[in-house]
Tab-separated table of C-alpha atoms and ligand atoms in Angstrom:
chain	number	residue	atom	x	y	z
A	22	UNK	CA	232.414	243.069	-15.826
A	23	UNK	CA	234.214	243.175	-12.508
A	24	UNK	CA	236.265	246.299	-11.818
A	25	UNK	CA	239.498	244.715	-10.630
A	26	UNK	CA	241.249	248.032	-9.914
A	27	UNK	CA	238.696	248.962	-7.270
A	28	UNK	CA	239.514	245.823	-5.291
A	29	UNK	CA	243.292	246.095	-5.777
A	30	UNK	CA	243.204	249.412	-3.923
A	31	UNK	CA	241.334	247.833	-0.993
A	32	UNK	CA	243.373	244.685	-0.569
A	33	UNK	CA	247.118	244.633	-1.283
A	34	UNK	CA	247.269	240.813	-1.416
A	35	UNK	CA	245.188	240.912	-4.588
A	36	UNK	CA	248.089	242.460	-6.513
A	37	UNK	CA	250.101	239.307	-5.734
A	38	UNK	CA	247.144	237.125	-6.689
A	39	UNK	CA	246.963	238.820	-10.072
A	40	UNK	CA	250.684	238.110	-10.648
A	41	UNK	CA	250.351	234.464	-9.492
A	42	UNK	CA	252.782	235.288	-6.687
A	43	UNK	CA	252.375	233.206	-3.487
A	44	UNK	CA	250.964	235.433	-0.780
A	45	UNK	CA	248.771	235.765	2.280
A	46	UNK	CA	245.462	237.594	2.570
A	47	UNK	CA	244.528	238.562	6.101
A	48	UNK	CA	240.823	238.829	6.787
A	49	UNK	CA	239.923	242.385	7.888
A	50	UNK	CA	236.478	241.194	9.049
A	51	UNK	CA	237.756	238.686	11.616
A	52	UNK	CA	235.932	239.192	14.924
A	53	UNK	CA	236.461	238.071	18.493
A	54	UNK	CA	234.609	234.757	18.691
A	55	UNK	CA	232.168	236.087	21.286
A	56	UNK	CA	230.859	238.631	18.755
A	57	UNK	CA	231.068	236.367	15.715
A	58	UNK	CA	228.225	234.129	16.857
A	59	UNK	CA	225.622	236.850	16.476
A	60	UNK	CA	226.143	236.507	12.729
A	61	UNK	CA	225.829	232.726	12.524
A	62	UNK	CA	222.699	230.624	12.668
A	63	UNK	CA	224.300	227.258	13.499
A	64	UNK	CA	224.984	226.170	17.059
A	65	UNK	CA	227.013	223.721	19.073
A	66	UNK	CA	223.837	221.609	19.385
A	67	UNK	CA	223.839	221.177	15.599
A	68	UNK	CA	227.362	219.737	15.727
A	69	UNK	CA	226.492	217.448	18.632
A	70	UNK	CA	223.375	216.260	16.777
A	71	UNK	CA	225.533	215.345	13.763
A	72	UNK	CA	228.025	213.528	15.983
A	73	UNK	CA	225.204	211.556	17.637
A	74	UNK	CA	223.816	210.564	14.239
A	75	UNK	CA	227.244	209.279	13.143
A	76	UNK	CA	227.447	207.296	16.381
A	77	UNK	CA	224.047	205.700	15.714
A	78	UNK	CA	225.406	204.501	12.373
A	79	UNK	CA	228.593	203.058	13.895
A	80	UNK	CA	227.329	199.427	14.077
A	81	UNK	CA	226.324	199.542	10.410
A	82	UNK	CA	229.633	201.105	9.334
A	83	UNK	CA	231.541	198.395	11.187
A	84	UNK	CA	229.606	195.823	9.206
A	85	UNK	CA	230.272	197.366	5.791
A	86	UNK	CA	233.746	198.814	6.410
A	87	UNK	CA	236.059	196.637	8.523
A	88	UNK	CA	238.637	199.466	8.665
A	89	UNK	CA	236.253	201.429	10.949
A	90	UNK	CA	236.212	198.660	13.572
A	91	UNK	CA	239.375	199.846	15.332
A	92	UNK	CA	237.524	203.077	16.199
A	93	UNK	CA	234.216	201.370	17.030
A	94	UNK	CA	232.570	202.351	13.752
A	95	UNK	CA	233.649	205.994	13.842
A	96	UNK	CA	235.315	207.464	10.766
A	97	UNK	CA	238.235	209.148	12.488
A	98	UNK	CA	241.925	209.835	11.918
A	99	UNK	CA	245.041	210.246	14.019
A	100	UNK	CA	246.465	213.565	15.200
A	101	UNK	CA	250.228	213.030	15.118
A	102	UNK	CA	253.177	215.242	16.016
A	103	UNK	CA	255.649	215.450	13.111
A	104	UNK	CA	258.889	216.826	14.630
A	105	UNK	CA	261.147	215.784	11.751
A	106	UNK	CA	258.962	217.729	9.322
A	107	UNK	CA	259.029	220.681	11.725
A	108	UNK	CA	262.815	220.490	11.549
A	109	UNK	CA	262.652	220.581	7.781
A	110	UNK	CA	260.393	223.667	7.837
A	111	UNK	CA	262.636	225.515	10.329
A	112	UNK	CA	265.746	224.825	8.279
A	113	UNK	CA	264.146	226.597	5.304
A	114	UNK	CA	262.289	229.408	7.078
A	115	UNK	CA	261.834	231.117	10.453
A	116	UNK	CA	259.191	228.557	11.445
A	117	UNK	CA	258.804	228.102	15.202
A	118	UNK	CA	256.512	225.917	17.276
A	119	UNK	CA	255.281	222.351	17.488
A	120	UNK	CA	253.943	220.823	14.300
A	121	UNK	CA	251.084	218.304	14.151
A	122	UNK	CA	249.381	216.538	11.268
A	123	UNK	CA	245.640	215.799	11.314
A	124	UNK	CA	245.659	212.714	9.147
A	125	UNK	CA	242.324	212.834	7.330
A	126	UNK	CA	244.477	211.623	4.450
A	127	UNK	CA	244.050	208.256	6.135
A	128	UNK	CA	240.370	208.384	7.099
A	129	UNK	CA	238.645	205.016	6.693
A	130	UNK	CA	236.216	204.460	3.804
A	131	UNK	CA	237.080	207.500	1.651
A	132	UNK	CA	240.793	208.203	2.266
A	133	UNK	CA	240.106	211.947	2.384
A	134	UNK	CA	238.372	214.653	4.408
A	135	UNK	CA	235.269	213.985	2.253
A	136	UNK	CA	234.713	210.859	4.328
A	137	UNK	CA	233.445	213.252	7.013
A	138	UNK	CA	230.895	215.511	5.310
A	139	UNK	CA	230.098	213.413	2.268
A	140	UNK	CA	229.392	210.238	4.161
A	141	UNK	CA	227.491	212.111	6.864
A	142	UNK	CA	225.123	213.606	4.311
A	143	UNK	CA	224.328	210.231	2.704
A	144	UNK	CA	223.754	208.653	6.123
A	145	UNK	CA	221.496	211.538	7.109
A	146	UNK	CA	219.412	210.975	3.975
A	147	UNK	CA	219.318	207.194	4.456
A	148	UNK	CA	218.118	207.623	8.045
A	149	UNK	CA	215.354	210.002	6.971
A	150	UNK	CA	214.191	207.697	4.153
A	151	UNK	CA	214.155	204.585	6.316
A	152	UNK	CA	212.269	206.373	9.103
A	153	UNK	CA	209.662	207.754	6.685
A	154	UNK	CA	209.036	204.201	5.511
A	155	UNK	CA	208.856	202.821	9.067
A	156	UNK	CA	211.924	200.679	8.494
A	157	UNK	CA	214.033	202.344	11.202
A	158	UNK	CA	213.586	203.878	14.660
A	159	UNK	CA	216.139	206.058	16.375
A	160	UNK	CA	216.600	203.532	19.184
A	161	UNK	CA	217.238	200.619	16.781
A	162	UNK	CA	220.625	199.099	16.212
A	163	UNK	CA	221.319	200.651	12.818
A	164	UNK	CA	222.793	197.450	11.413
A	165	UNK	CA	219.117	196.702	10.666
A	166	UNK	CA	219.747	198.852	7.570
A	167	UNK	CA	221.770	195.976	6.111
A	168	UNK	CA	218.598	193.815	5.983
A	169	UNK	CA	217.056	193.009	2.550
A	170	UNK	CA	213.919	195.119	3.060
A	171	UNK	CA	215.891	198.244	3.935
A	172	UNK	CA	218.368	197.675	1.103
A	173	UNK	CA	215.496	197.251	-1.321
A	174	UNK	CA	214.120	200.643	-0.259
A	175	UNK	CA	217.475	202.352	-0.816
A	176	UNK	CA	217.929	200.645	-4.195
A	177	UNK	CA	214.878	202.554	-5.468
A	178	UNK	CA	216.631	205.905	-4.956
A	179	UNK	CA	219.543	207.598	-6.687
A	180	UNK	CA	222.209	209.799	-5.103
A	181	UNK	CA	223.912	212.309	-7.399
A	182	UNK	CA	226.898	214.571	-6.810
A	183	UNK	CA	229.231	216.857	-8.748
A	184	UNK	CA	232.887	216.430	-7.822
A	185	UNK	CA	236.520	217.086	-8.724
A	186	UNK	CA	237.215	213.583	-7.397
A	187	UNK	CA	237.317	212.906	-3.685
A	188	UNK	CA	233.735	213.864	-2.845
A	189	UNK	CA	232.609	211.548	-5.627
A	190	UNK	CA	234.744	208.767	-4.138
A	191	UNK	CA	233.304	209.096	-0.642
A	192	UNK	CA	229.703	209.528	-1.803
A	193	UNK	CA	230.064	206.750	-4.365
A	194	UNK	CA	231.548	204.262	-1.912
A	195	UNK	CA	229.044	204.867	0.919
A	196	UNK	CA	226.008	205.078	-1.381
A	197	UNK	CA	226.777	201.866	-3.202
A	198	UNK	CA	227.501	200.090	0.113
A	199	UNK	CA	224.019	201.079	1.348
A	200	UNK	CA	222.522	199.848	-2.000
A	201	UNK	CA	221.611	203.259	-3.438
A	202	UNK	CA	222.052	203.897	-7.136
A	203	UNK	CA	224.692	206.589	-7.531
A	204	UNK	CA	225.800	208.941	-10.286
A	205	UNK	CA	228.937	211.075	-9.961
A	206	UNK	CA	229.317	214.066	-12.288
A	207	UNK	CA	233.029	214.722	-12.684
A	208	UNK	CA	234.877	217.768	-13.945
A	209	UNK	CA	237.767	217.663	-16.400
A	210	UNK	CA	240.239	218.084	-13.496
A	211	UNK	CA	239.304	214.750	-11.944
A	212	UNK	CA	242.080	212.170	-12.071
A	213	UNK	CA	241.534	209.084	-14.222
A	214	UNK	CA	242.241	206.661	-11.369
A	215	UNK	CA	239.407	208.186	-9.327
A	216	UNK	CA	236.963	207.580	-12.195
A	217	UNK	CA	238.262	204.019	-12.650
A	218	UNK	CA	237.960	203.224	-8.946
A	219	UNK	CA	234.371	204.487	-8.835
A	220	UNK	CA	233.341	202.553	-11.917
A	221	UNK	CA	234.841	199.410	-10.396
A	222	UNK	CA	232.343	199.869	-7.527
A	223	UNK	CA	229.354	200.073	-9.849
A	224	UNK	CA	229.090	203.868	-9.705
A	225	UNK	CA	227.950	205.669	-12.874
A	226	UNK	CA	230.564	208.320	-13.698
A	227	UNK	CA	229.621	211.119	-16.093
A	228	UNK	CA	232.474	213.237	-17.412
A	229	UNK	CA	232.402	216.889	-18.424
A	230	UNK	CA	234.868	218.887	-20.484
A	231	UNK	CA	234.200	221.946	-18.322
A	232	UNK	CA	235.191	222.789	-14.770
A	233	UNK	CA	233.745	221.864	-11.396
A	234	UNK	CA	230.923	224.399	-11.560
A	235	UNK	CA	229.739	222.927	-14.866
A	236	UNK	CA	229.731	219.385	-13.455
A	237	UNK	CA	227.784	220.517	-10.394
A	238	UNK	CA	225.239	222.427	-12.478
A	239	UNK	CA	224.538	219.412	-14.679
A	240	UNK	CA	224.298	217.056	-11.705
A	241	UNK	CA	221.881	219.392	-9.955
A	242	UNK	CA	219.700	219.678	-13.085
A	243	UNK	CA	219.651	215.913	-13.724
A	244	UNK	CA	218.766	215.233	-10.116
A	245	UNK	CA	215.937	217.795	-10.036
A	246	UNK	CA	214.407	216.155	-13.094
A	247	UNK	CA	214.136	212.814	-11.232
A	248	UNK	CA	211.808	212.644	-8.210
A	249	UNK	CA	213.634	209.562	-6.881
A	250	UNK	CA	216.970	211.358	-6.849
A	251	UNK	CA	218.830	213.194	-4.084
A	252	UNK	CA	221.530	215.718	-4.947
A	253	UNK	CA	224.491	216.280	-2.636
A	254	UNK	CA	225.128	219.979	-3.142
A	255	UNK	CA	228.788	220.694	-2.460
A	256	UNK	CA	228.200	224.446	-2.785
A	257	UNK	CA	225.223	224.891	-0.456
A	258	UNK	CA	224.626	221.830	1.704
A	259	UNK	CA	224.119	222.402	5.421
A	260	UNK	CA	224.383	218.687	6.199
A	261	UNK	CA	227.734	218.416	4.466
A	262	UNK	CA	228.943	221.424	6.442
A	263	UNK	CA	227.794	220.018	9.785
A	264	UNK	CA	229.312	216.621	9.024
A	265	UNK	CA	232.680	218.325	8.567
A	266	UNK	CA	232.183	220.347	11.759
A	267	UNK	CA	232.084	217.136	13.842
A	268	UNK	CA	235.857	216.937	13.288
A	269	UNK	CA	236.234	219.644	15.944
A	270	UNK	CA	234.573	217.581	18.693
A	271	UNK	CA	236.813	214.661	17.820
A	272	UNK	CA	240.068	216.644	17.646
A	273	UNK	CA	239.292	218.309	20.959
A	274	UNK	CA	239.451	214.909	22.623
A	275	UNK	CA	242.692	214.091	20.794
A	276	UNK	CA	244.254	217.393	21.831
A	277	UNK	CA	243.250	216.726	25.406
A	278	UNK	CA	244.966	213.352	25.271
A	279	UNK	CA	248.133	214.892	23.828
A	280	UNK	CA	247.934	217.639	26.468
A	281	UNK	CA	247.871	220.384	23.837
A	282	UNK	CA	244.429	221.921	24.373
A	283	UNK	CA	244.712	225.473	23.025
A	284	UNK	CA	244.679	228.518	25.316
A	285	UNK	CA	244.998	232.204	24.493
A	286	UNK	CA	248.634	232.132	25.550
A	287	UNK	CA	249.384	228.861	23.759
A	288	UNK	CA	247.105	229.012	20.733
A	289	UNK	CA	246.606	226.393	18.075
A	290	UNK	CA	246.850	227.552	14.483
A	291	UNK	CA	245.147	225.398	11.863
A	292	UNK	CA	245.983	225.298	8.146
A	293	UNK	CA	243.390	223.690	5.861
A	294	UNK	CA	243.454	223.343	2.055
A	295	UNK	CA	240.384	224.922	0.474
A	296	UNK	CA	238.462	224.060	-2.683
A	297	UNK	CA	234.778	224.981	-2.772
A	298	UNK	CA	234.998	225.665	0.976
A	299	UNK	CA	232.675	223.114	2.577
A	300	UNK	CA	235.290	220.959	4.262
A	301	UNK	CA	237.585	223.684	5.604
A	302	UNK	CA	234.577	225.887	6.380
A	303	UNK	CA	232.755	223.247	8.403
A	304	UNK	CA	235.912	222.353	10.316
A	305	UNK	CA	236.617	226.032	11.019
A	306	UNK	CA	233.092	226.611	12.298
A	307	UNK	CA	233.491	223.663	14.677
A	308	UNK	CA	236.937	224.707	15.878
A	309	UNK	CA	235.913	228.312	16.567
A	310	UNK	CA	232.741	227.119	18.294
A	311	UNK	CA	234.727	224.896	20.660
A	312	UNK	CA	237.899	226.921	21.200
A	313	UNK	CA	237.002	230.525	20.328
A	314	UNK	CA	239.929	232.917	20.182
A	315	UNK	CA	242.431	230.266	21.288
A	316	UNK	CA	242.431	228.930	17.729
A	317	UNK	CA	243.297	230.687	14.483
A	318	UNK	CA	242.373	229.143	11.166
A	319	UNK	CA	243.948	229.784	7.784
A	320	UNK	CA	242.973	228.252	4.455
A	321	UNK	CA	245.458	227.466	1.672
A	322	UNK	CA	244.722	227.641	-2.062
A	323	UNK	CA	246.793	227.230	-5.251
A	324	UNK	CA	248.089	230.464	-6.828
A	325	UNK	CA	246.189	229.570	-10.010
A	326	UNK	CA	242.870	228.888	-8.221
A	327	UNK	CA	242.392	231.163	-5.191
A	328	UNK	CA	238.598	231.113	-5.472
A	329	UNK	CA	237.814	231.591	-1.774
A	330	UNK	CA	240.466	234.287	-1.399
A	331	UNK	CA	238.948	236.274	-4.260
A	332	UNK	CA	235.408	235.735	-2.983
A	333	UNK	CA	236.218	236.869	0.556
A	334	UNK	CA	238.649	239.689	-0.296
A	335	UNK	CA	236.183	241.278	-2.712
A	336	UNK	CA	233.091	240.360	-0.689
A	337	UNK	CA	231.602	239.033	-3.927
A	338	UNK	CA	231.829	235.375	-2.798
A	339	UNK	CA	230.283	233.085	-5.440
A	340	UNK	CA	229.703	236.041	-7.751
A	341	UNK	CA	233.382	236.101	-8.692
A	342	UNK	CA	235.476	233.384	-10.296
A	343	UNK	CA	239.239	233.176	-10.794
A	344	UNK	CA	238.582	233.605	-14.527
A	345	UNK	CA	237.314	237.144	-13.797
A	346	UNK	CA	240.803	237.809	-12.478
A	347	UNK	CA	242.436	236.416	-15.591
A	348	UNK	CA	243.644	233.234	-13.853
A	349	UNK	CA	243.453	229.905	-15.701
A	350	UNK	CA	242.292	227.793	-12.741
A	351	UNK	CA	244.763	225.003	-13.508
A	352	UNK	CA	246.513	223.062	-10.728
A	353	UNK	CA	247.861	219.611	-9.916
A	354	UNK	CA	245.922	219.908	-6.637
A	355	UNK	CA	242.715	218.498	-8.133
A	356	UNK	CA	240.849	218.706	-4.809
A	357	UNK	CA	241.398	222.464	-4.789
A	358	UNK	CA	240.546	223.133	-8.442
A	359	UNK	CA	237.430	225.180	-7.730
A	360	UNK	CA	237.464	228.618	-9.352
A	361	UNK	CA	234.199	229.804	-7.812
A	362	UNK	CA	233.864	229.136	-4.105
A	363	UNK	CA	230.721	228.529	-2.066
A	364	UNK	CA	228.937	231.756	-1.177
A	365	UNK	CA	227.181	230.025	1.698
A	366	UNK	CA	230.517	229.077	3.272
A	367	UNK	CA	232.369	232.285	2.354
A	368	UNK	CA	229.781	234.441	4.146
A	369	UNK	CA	229.883	232.204	7.219
A	370	UNK	CA	233.677	232.490	7.293
A	371	UNK	CA	233.695	236.307	7.292
A	372	UNK	CA	233.891	236.736	11.085
A	373	UNK	CA	235.792	233.480	11.767
A	374	UNK	CA	238.649	232.978	9.316
A	375	UNK	CA	242.069	234.519	10.002
A	376	UNK	CA	243.259	234.505	6.397
A	377	UNK	CA	244.242	232.561	3.297
A	378	UNK	CA	247.687	231.585	1.988
A	379	UNK	CA	248.412	230.699	-1.629
A	380	UNK	CA	250.957	228.132	-2.853
A	381	UNK	CA	252.644	227.402	-6.182
A	382	UNK	CA	252.198	223.925	-7.626
A	383	UNK	CA	255.932	223.118	-7.496
A	384	UNK	CA	255.879	223.550	-3.708
A	385	UNK	CA	253.071	221.001	-3.329
A	386	UNK	CA	255.541	218.342	-4.406
A	387	UNK	CA	258.373	219.714	-2.280
A	388	UNK	CA	256.232	219.301	0.856
A	389	UNK	CA	254.765	215.986	-0.273
A	390	UNK	CA	258.295	214.555	-0.698
A	391	UNK	CA	259.622	216.056	2.521
A	392	UNK	CA	256.761	214.517	4.503
A	393	UNK	CA	257.460	211.129	2.959
A	394	UNK	CA	261.204	211.352	3.589
A	395	UNK	CA	261.016	212.844	7.089
A	396	UNK	CA	257.945	211.136	8.506
A	397	UNK	CA	257.149	208.263	6.109
A	398	UNK	CA	253.661	209.670	5.598
A	399	UNK	CA	252.177	209.885	2.108
A	400	UNK	CA	249.535	212.437	1.177
A	401	UNK	CA	248.188	213.806	-2.090
A	402	UNK	CA	249.228	217.161	-3.620
A	403	UNK	CA	246.028	218.955	-2.519
A	404	UNK	CA	246.708	217.986	1.085
A	405	UNK	CA	250.377	219.004	0.941
A	406	UNK	CA	249.238	222.564	0.155
A	407	UNK	CA	248.539	223.065	3.861
A	408	UNK	CA	252.278	223.285	4.667
A	409	UNK	CA	252.411	226.659	2.930
A	410	UNK	CA	250.581	227.948	6.029
A	411	UNK	CA	253.109	227.405	8.818
A	412	UNK	CA	255.938	228.500	6.499
A	413	UNK	CA	254.076	231.575	5.251
A	414	UNK	CA	253.117	232.673	8.764
A	415	UNK	CA	256.798	233.316	9.477
A	416	UNK	CA	257.626	234.633	6.003
A	417	UNK	CA	255.181	237.394	5.008
A	418	UNK	CA	255.396	240.731	6.862
A	419	UNK	CA	251.626	241.021	7.311
A	420	UNK	CA	251.417	237.489	8.723
A	421	UNK	CA	254.274	238.231	11.118
A	422	UNK	CA	252.371	241.279	12.325
A	423	UNK	CA	249.281	239.112	12.892
A	424	UNK	CA	251.411	236.824	15.012
A	425	UNK	CA	253.025	239.709	16.911
A	426	UNK	CA	249.596	241.100	17.804
A	427	UNK	CA	248.819	237.881	19.670
A	428	UNK	CA	251.536	238.943	22.159
A	429	UNK	CA	252.583	235.400	22.955
A	430	UNK	CA	255.095	234.813	25.712
A	431	UNK	CA	256.916	232.254	23.570
A	432	UNK	CA	256.267	231.513	19.899
A	433	UNK	CA	257.983	228.126	20.323
A	434	UNK	CA	254.859	227.012	22.218
A	435	UNK	CA	252.472	227.536	19.302
A	436	UNK	CA	250.612	224.390	18.270
A	437	UNK	CA	250.496	224.273	14.467
A	438	UNK	CA	248.034	221.778	13.014
A	439	UNK	CA	248.368	221.012	9.316
A	440	UNK	CA	245.189	219.375	8.029
A	441	UNK	CA	246.157	216.588	5.617
A	442	UNK	CA	242.979	216.299	3.585
A	443	UNK	CA	243.626	213.293	1.366
A	444	UNK	CA	245.932	210.618	0.032
A	445	UNK	CA	245.196	207.112	1.183
A	446	UNK	CA	243.355	205.924	-1.913
A	447	UNK	CA	246.006	207.172	-4.354
A	448	UNK	CA	247.283	204.112	-6.279
A	449	UNK	CA	250.919	203.201	-5.551
A	450	UNK	CA	252.223	203.914	-9.051
A	451	UNK	CA	250.683	207.402	-9.035
A	452	UNK	CA	252.069	208.134	-5.590
A	453	UNK	CA	255.507	206.997	-6.791
A	454	UNK	CA	255.260	209.403	-9.717
A	455	UNK	CA	254.450	212.263	-7.274
A	456	UNK	CA	257.448	211.307	-5.159
A	457	UNK	CA	259.755	211.191	-8.174
B	514	PLP	C1	237.820	218.425	-1.246
B	514	PLP	C2	239.207	218.528	-0.812
B	514	PLP	C3	239.689	219.681	-0.216
B	514	PLP	C4	238.867	220.935	-0.001
B	514	PLP	O1	237.549	220.756	0.428
B	514	PLP	P1	236.406	221.717	-0.112
B	514	PLP	O2	235.195	221.329	0.603
B	514	PLP	O3	236.303	221.486	-1.594
B	514	PLP	O4	236.875	223.106	0.156
B	514	PLP	C5	241.013	219.686	0.176
B	514	PLP	N1	241.818	218.634	-0.027
B	514	PLP	C6	241.385	217.500	-0.588
B	514	PLP	C7	242.327	216.366	-0.752
B	514	PLP	C8	240.069	217.411	-1.005
B	514	PLP	O5	239.646	216.291	-1.570
């Protein structure tokens, strides 16, 4: 049994969490970036290595996925200023600053942030397999992997993954394009259309009555029992994490082009929806590595499923689940429906993450509609959660104090970046239902 009272005394935000009241938890273990790196075993070289690998695959991706051709085979999304949405936020709160949207909602191939880490991990595995079998050299043009001999090799192996939806989509789409067999283990929260879309691509979808952790556990066990099977481990995978981290290298270039590179006096504050933690964690690692104290990163979770908040605030990480706190774990934000977060990521985030906001489900749809009306951009409910960040920063007293301690000359200069994590593959009739 977990002694809730002990933690309530330590962290006031947990009282709100218990009452399902939207709140912010500020991370007491945040460190200046220069000190944080002593605690972390990954380096900038690891991110650059991942970026280089993705670039080697660019010719192959252009062949299989015509929508990557505009970016030369890179899976990348636009960083766009959304001033009308900023206006909407300031009319309802004290929000100040410039507002940008990182549109991973529109990433090629997977239509969500999972097209970064998930696809990277499958490519990493494919490269390793092909090299072991002398069917690929690093200096080759990687479109050689579309040849019959290479495809035949891949077709002898199975990729398995546990997913609430979007990771399964990205892994399923890339694996079947490369000719792997692929099995996606899906939790009860996964939307029907995601299962249908995967099955239409020849992916085997197994469904579980239980939650995400149950689907992952079964997938991991099935995969271990098969020597020709590779399991993409959303809770512990280093490759997944590093694939996500590449986003930081890419956004740095975009910020340079928009002339908004962060500085200590004009910081950039990032807001990223969090489920198990891999995607927001990898991105945060990359951002802090590149920009240090000039960036501040907050996660956002649903009030009913604040798994990472509970893990970090109690220090118990994956040893606590929202159920231990009496929460039901139910949300319309299916991508965030993870009651037990990754311990691997939570520990890495201890010195890096500024804090975590929570959002009520009703507000997901308020932001989703406002973004459509103001900017004509459509994203899914999980992604819309991120807007609770810039609003909450100017709403909660503790968040306002965090901001005041930065001693900025002018808070109107702050660069707020809302990370839109998914949306492009949502079928039109479902999107219309969200908007109604
Ligand atoms: C997966 C996902 C997230 C969160 O990523 P995690 O790695 O699970 O933390 C956020 N939004 C969307 C749309 C997602 O699919």
